Coordinates of C-alpha atoms and ligand atoms in Angstrom, one line a residue:
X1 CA 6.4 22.4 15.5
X2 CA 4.8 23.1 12.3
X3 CA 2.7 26.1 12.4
X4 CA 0.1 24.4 10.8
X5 CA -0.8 22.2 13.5
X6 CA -3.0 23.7 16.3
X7 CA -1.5 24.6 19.8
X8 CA -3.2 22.0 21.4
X9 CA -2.0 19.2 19.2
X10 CA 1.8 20.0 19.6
X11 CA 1.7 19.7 23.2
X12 CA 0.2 16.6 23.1
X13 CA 1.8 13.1 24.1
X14 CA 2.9 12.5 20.3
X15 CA 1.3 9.4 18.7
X16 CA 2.9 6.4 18.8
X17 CA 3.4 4.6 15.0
X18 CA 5.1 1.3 14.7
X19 CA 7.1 0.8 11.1
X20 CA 9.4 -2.1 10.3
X21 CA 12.8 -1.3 11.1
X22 CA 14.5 -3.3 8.4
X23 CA 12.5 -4.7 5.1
X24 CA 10.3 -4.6 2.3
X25 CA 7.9 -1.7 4.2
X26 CA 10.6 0.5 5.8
X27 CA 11.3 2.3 3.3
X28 CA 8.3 3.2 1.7
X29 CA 6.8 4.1 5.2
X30 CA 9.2 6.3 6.0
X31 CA 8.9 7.8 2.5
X32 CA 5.1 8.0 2.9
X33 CA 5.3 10.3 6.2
X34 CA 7.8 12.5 4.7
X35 CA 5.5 12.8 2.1
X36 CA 2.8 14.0 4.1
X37 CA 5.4 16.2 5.8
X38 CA 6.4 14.6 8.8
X39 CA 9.6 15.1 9.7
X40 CA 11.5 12.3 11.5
X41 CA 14.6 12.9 13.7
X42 CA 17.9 11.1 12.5
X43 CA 17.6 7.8 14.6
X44 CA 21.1 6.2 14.5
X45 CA 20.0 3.1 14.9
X46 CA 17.7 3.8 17.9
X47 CA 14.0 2.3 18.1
X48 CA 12.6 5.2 17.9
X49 CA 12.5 8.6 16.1
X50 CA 10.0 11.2 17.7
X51 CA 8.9 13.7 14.7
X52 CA 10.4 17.4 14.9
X53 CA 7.6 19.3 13.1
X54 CA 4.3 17.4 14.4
X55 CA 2.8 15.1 17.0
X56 CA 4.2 11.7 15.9
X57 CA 7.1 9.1 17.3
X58 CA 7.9 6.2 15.2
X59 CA 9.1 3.0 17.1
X60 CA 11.1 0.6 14.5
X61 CA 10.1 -3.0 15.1
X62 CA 9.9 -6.0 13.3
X63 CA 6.8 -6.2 11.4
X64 CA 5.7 -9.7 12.7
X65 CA 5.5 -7.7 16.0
X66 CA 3.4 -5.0 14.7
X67 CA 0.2 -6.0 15.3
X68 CA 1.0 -7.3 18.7
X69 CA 2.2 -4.0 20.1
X70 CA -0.6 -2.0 18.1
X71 CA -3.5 -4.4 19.8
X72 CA -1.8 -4.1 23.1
X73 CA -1.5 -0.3 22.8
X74 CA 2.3 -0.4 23.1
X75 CA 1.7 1.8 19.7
X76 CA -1.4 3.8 19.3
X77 CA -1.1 2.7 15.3
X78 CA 1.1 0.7 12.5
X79 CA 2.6 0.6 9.2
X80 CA 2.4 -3.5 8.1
X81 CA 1.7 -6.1 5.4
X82 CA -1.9 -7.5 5.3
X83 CA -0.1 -10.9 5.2
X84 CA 1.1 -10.0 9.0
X85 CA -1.9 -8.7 9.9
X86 CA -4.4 -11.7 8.8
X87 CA -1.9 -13.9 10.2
X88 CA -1.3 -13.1 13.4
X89 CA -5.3 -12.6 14.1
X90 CA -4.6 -9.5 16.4
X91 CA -7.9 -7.0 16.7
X92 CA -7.3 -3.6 15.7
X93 CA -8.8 -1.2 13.5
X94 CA -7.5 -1.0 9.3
X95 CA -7.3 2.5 8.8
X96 CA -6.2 3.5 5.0
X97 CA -4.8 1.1 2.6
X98 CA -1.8 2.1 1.3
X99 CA -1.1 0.7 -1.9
X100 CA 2.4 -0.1 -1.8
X101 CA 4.1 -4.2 -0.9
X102 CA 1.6 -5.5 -2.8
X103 CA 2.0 -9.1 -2.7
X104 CA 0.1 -12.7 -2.9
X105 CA 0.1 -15.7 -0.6
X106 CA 0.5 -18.6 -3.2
X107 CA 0.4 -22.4 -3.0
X108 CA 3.1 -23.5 -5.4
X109 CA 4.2 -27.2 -6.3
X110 CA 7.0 -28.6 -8.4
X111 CA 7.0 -27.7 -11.8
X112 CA 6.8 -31.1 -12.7
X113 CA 4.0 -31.9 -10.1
X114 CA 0.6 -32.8 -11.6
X115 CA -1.7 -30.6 -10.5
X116 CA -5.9 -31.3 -10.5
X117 CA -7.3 -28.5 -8.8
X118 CA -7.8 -27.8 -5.0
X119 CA -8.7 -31.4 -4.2
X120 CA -5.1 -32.5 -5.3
X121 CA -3.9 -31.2 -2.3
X122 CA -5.6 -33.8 0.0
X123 CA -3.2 -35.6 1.9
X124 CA -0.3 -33.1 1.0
X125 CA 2.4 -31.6 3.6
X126 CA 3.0 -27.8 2.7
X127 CA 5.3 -25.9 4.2
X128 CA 4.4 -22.2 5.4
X129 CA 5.1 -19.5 7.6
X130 CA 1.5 -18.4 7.5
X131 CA -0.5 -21.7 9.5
X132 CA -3.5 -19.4 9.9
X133 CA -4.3 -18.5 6.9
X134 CA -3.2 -21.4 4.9
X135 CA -5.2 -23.5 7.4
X136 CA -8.4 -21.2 7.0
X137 CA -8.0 -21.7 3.3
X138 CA -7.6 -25.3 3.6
X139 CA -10.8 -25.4 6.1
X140 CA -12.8 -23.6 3.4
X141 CA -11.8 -25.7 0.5
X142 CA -12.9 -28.9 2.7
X143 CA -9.0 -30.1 1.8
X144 CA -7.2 -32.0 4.5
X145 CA -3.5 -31.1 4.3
X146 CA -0.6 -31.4 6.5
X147 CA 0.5 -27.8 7.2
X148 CA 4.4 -27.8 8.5
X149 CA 5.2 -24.3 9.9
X150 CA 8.7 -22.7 9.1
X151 CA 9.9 -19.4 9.6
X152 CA 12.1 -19.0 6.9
X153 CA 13.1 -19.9 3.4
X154 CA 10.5 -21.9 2.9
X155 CA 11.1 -22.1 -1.2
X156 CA 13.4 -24.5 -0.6
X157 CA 10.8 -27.2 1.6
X158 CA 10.1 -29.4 -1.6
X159 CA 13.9 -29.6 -2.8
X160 CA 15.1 -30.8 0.9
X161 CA 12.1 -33.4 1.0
X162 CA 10.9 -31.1 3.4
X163 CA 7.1 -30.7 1.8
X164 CA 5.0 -31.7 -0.7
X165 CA 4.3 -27.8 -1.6
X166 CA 4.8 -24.5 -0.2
X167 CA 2.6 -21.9 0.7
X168 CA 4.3 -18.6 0.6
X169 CA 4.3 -14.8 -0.1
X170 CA 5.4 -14.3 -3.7
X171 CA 5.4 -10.8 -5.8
X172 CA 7.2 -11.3 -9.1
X173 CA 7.3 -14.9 -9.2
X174 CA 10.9 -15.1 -9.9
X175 CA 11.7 -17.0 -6.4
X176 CA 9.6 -19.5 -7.2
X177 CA 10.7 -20.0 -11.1
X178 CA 14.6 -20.2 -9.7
X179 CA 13.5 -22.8 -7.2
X180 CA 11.9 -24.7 -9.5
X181 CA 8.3 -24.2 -8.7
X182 CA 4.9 -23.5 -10.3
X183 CA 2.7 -21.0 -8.8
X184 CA -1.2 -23.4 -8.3
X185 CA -3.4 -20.9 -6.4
X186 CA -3.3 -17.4 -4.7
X187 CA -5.3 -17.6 -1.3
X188 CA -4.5 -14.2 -0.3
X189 CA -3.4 -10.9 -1.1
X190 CA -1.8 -8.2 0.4
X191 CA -0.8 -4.8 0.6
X192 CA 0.8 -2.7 3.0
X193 CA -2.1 -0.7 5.8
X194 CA -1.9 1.8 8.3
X195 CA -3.5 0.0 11.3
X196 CA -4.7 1.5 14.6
X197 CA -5.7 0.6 18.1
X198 CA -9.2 -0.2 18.5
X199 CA -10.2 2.0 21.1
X200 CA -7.7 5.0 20.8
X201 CA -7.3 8.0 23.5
X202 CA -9.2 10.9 21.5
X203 CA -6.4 12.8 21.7
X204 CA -4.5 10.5 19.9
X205 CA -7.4 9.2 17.6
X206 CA -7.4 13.6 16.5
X207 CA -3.9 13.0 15.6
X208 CA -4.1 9.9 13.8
X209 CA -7.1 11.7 12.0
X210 CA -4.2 14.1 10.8
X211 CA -2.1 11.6 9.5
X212 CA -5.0 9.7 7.4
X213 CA -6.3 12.7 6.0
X214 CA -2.5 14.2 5.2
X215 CA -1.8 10.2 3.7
X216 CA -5.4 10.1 1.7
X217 CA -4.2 13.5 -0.2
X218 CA -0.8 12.1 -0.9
X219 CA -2.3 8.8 -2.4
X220 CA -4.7 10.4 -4.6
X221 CA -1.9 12.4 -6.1
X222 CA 0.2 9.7 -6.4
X223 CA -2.4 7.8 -8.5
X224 CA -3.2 11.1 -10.7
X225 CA -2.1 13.0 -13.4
X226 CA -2.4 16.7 -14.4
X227 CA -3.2 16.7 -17.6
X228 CA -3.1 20.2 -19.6
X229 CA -3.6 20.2 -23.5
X230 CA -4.0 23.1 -26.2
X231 CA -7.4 22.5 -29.1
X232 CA -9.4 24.1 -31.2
X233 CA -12.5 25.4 -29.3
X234 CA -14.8 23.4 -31.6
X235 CA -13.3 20.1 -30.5
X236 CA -12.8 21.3 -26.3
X237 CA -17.1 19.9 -25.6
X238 CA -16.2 16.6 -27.3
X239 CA -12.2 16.2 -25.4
X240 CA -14.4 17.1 -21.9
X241 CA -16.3 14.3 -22.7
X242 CA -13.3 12.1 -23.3
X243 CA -11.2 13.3 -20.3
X244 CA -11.8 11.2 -17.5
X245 CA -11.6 12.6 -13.8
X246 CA -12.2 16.0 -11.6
X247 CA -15.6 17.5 -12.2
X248 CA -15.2 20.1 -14.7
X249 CA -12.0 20.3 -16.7
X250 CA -10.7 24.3 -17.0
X251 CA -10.2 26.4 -20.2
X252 CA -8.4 28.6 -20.6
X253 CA -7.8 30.9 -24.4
X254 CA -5.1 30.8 -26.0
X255 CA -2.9 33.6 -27.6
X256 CA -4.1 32.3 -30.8
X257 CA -7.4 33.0 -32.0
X258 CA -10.0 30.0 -32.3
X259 CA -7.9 28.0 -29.8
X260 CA -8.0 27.2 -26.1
X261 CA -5.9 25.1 -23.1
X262 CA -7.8 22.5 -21.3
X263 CA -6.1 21.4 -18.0
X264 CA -7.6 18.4 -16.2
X265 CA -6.6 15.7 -13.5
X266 CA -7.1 12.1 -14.7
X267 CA -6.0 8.9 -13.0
X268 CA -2.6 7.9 -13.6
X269 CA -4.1 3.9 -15.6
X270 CA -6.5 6.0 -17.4
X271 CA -3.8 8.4 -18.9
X272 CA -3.1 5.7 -21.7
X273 CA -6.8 4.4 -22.6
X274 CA -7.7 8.1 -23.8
X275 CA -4.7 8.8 -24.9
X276 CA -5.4 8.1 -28.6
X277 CA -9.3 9.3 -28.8
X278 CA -7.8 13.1 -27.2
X279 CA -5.6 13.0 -30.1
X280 CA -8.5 11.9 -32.6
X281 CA -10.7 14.6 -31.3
X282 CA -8.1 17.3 -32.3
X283 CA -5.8 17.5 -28.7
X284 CA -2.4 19.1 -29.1
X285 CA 0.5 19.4 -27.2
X286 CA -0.5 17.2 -24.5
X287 CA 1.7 17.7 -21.3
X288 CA 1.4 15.2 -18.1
X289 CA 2.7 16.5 -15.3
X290 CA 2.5 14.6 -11.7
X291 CA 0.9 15.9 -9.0
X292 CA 2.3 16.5 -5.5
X293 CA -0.7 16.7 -3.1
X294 CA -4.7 16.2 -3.9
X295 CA -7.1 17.9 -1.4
X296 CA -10.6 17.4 -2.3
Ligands
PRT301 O1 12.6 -8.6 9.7 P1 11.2 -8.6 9.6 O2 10.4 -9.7 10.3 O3 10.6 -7.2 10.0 O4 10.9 -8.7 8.0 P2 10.5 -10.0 7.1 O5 11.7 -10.5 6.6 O6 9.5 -10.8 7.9 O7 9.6 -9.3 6.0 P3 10.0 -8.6 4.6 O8 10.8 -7.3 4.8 O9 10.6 -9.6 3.7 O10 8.5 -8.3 4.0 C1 7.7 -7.4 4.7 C2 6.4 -7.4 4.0 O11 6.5 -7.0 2.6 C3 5.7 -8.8 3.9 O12 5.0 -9.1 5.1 C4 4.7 -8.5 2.8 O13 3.5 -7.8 3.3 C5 5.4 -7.5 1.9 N1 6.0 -8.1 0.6 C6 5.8 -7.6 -0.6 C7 6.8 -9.2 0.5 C8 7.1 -9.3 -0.8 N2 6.5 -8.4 -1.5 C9 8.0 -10.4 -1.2 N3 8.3 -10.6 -2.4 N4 7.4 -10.0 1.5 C10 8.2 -10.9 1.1 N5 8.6 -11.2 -0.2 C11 9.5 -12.3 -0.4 C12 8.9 -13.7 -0.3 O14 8.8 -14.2 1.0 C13 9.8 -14.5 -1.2 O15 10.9 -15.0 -0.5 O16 10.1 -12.2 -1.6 C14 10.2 -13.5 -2.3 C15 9.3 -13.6 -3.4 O17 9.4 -12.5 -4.3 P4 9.4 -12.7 -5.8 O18 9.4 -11.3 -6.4 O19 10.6 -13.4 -6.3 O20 8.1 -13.4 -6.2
ZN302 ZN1 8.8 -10.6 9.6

């Protein structure tokens, strides 16, 4: 066990995570945790992997199952789309969102379909594997629609005769363009979240607390920069100004006389917006480095 982790902890019943087995999520959840430096024991195709440095087992499943088992307690918590989640109208608790499988659940029509809004859809079949949510939408809009539930390859509903329109996750768009449909509205969208049991053991809600705060530090770096930059010292008040992020850049002199190094941590989509006014205010050599952990 990791030496960081108290006694207690590692001789705990390790927490039980749910992560798809095989899909869009399994990667990047597996990636995640060995981010946050959990180590998972070569599985082989087993179900489950228990952890060999801290006080975690993953169980592979598929991820319509996910919130099934993590309401029933089968797994004290869950890696899954909020697609799945919504869907299947389980109760348990959303941790952290993570940021990654970010997706939409789109109503899309023919392309050569007239389309007049919402109220066009009255009277429409559409074909979904998401009922619940497309009939909550539906409900809300005060459209009456035929919903026909399938579980798979529903892009192709309206070329088979199937549907009138589909209602289905999309990301890029490109499965819809080669099936010949247009995209009419996004009703939901999703991302993948660590979920947990509503009322967890606090043993196991101490180790969960672990695993958030561990996934919260890898996130924030993820989404930052380091940013480190050499100016003249007349120009560093007016480039603190300018430089977006932790609460006071530092500076540093340099060799040279008259000239300093500023080193600062901005967000990754803000990089590029000061870019230009840094450069105008007299930055040089700019150097943007990524960031492995943030620990506020
Ligand atoms: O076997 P299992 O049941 O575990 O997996 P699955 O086949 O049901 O799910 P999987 O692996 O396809 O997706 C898992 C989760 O990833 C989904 O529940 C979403 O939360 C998320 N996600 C993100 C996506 C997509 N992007 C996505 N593009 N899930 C599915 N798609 C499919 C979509 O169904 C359509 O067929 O990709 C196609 C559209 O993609 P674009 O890029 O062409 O628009
Ligand atoms: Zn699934």
């Amino acid at each position: 066990m990791d030496s960081h982790i108290p006694t207690r902890l590692c001789m705990q019943t390790p927490l039980r995570l749910a992560v798809q087995k095989s899909g869009r999520l399994s990667d990047q959840s597996v990636e995640l945790l060995r981010s946050c430096g959990i180590r998972l024991s070569r599985t082989n195709g087993k179900l489950r992997a228990p952890a060999d440095n801290f006080p975690l087992e993953v169980l592979y499943l598929r991820d319509d199952d996910i919130p099934g088992y993590v309401a029933d307690g089968v797994a004290h918590a869950g890696i899954v789309g909020e697609n799945v989640l919504e869907e299947k109208q389980r109760k348990v608790a959303i941790v952290e969102r993570l940021g990654f499988a970010k997706c939409r659940l789109s109503i899309a029509l023919p392309r050569g379909a007239a389309y007049g809004g919402v109220q066009s859809l009255n009277g429409r079949h559409i074909a979904t594997s998401y009922p619940n949510i497309l009939g909550a939408w539906l409900a809300d809009a005060g459209v009456e629609a035929s919903i026909h539930e399938i579980s798979g390859s529903v892009e192709i509903a309206p070329g088979i005769g199937l549907s009138d329109a589909i209602c289905d996750i999309v990301s890029t768009g490109s499965t819809l363009l080669s099936n010949g449909l247009k995209e009419v509205e996004a009703i939901f969208r999703s991302e993948a979240l660590l979920v947990a049991g509503e009322n967890l053991d606090p043993a196991f809600q101490e180790i969960l607390d672990q695993v958030q705060f561990r996934i919260k530090a890898v996130l924030r770096a993820r989404n930052s920069r380091y940013i480190l930059l050499n100016a003249p010292n007349h120009a560093v008040n007016r480039i603190m100004e300018i430089l977006p992020g932790m609460r006071s850049p530092t500076v540093l002199p340099l060799a040279e006389a008259g000239w300093s190094s500023v080193h600062s941590v901005v967000p990754e989509d803000e990089f590029w917006s000061v870019v230009d006014e840094l450069k105008a205010a007299g930055a040089e050599g700019m150097l943007v480095v990524p960031i492995e952990k943030m620990v506020l």
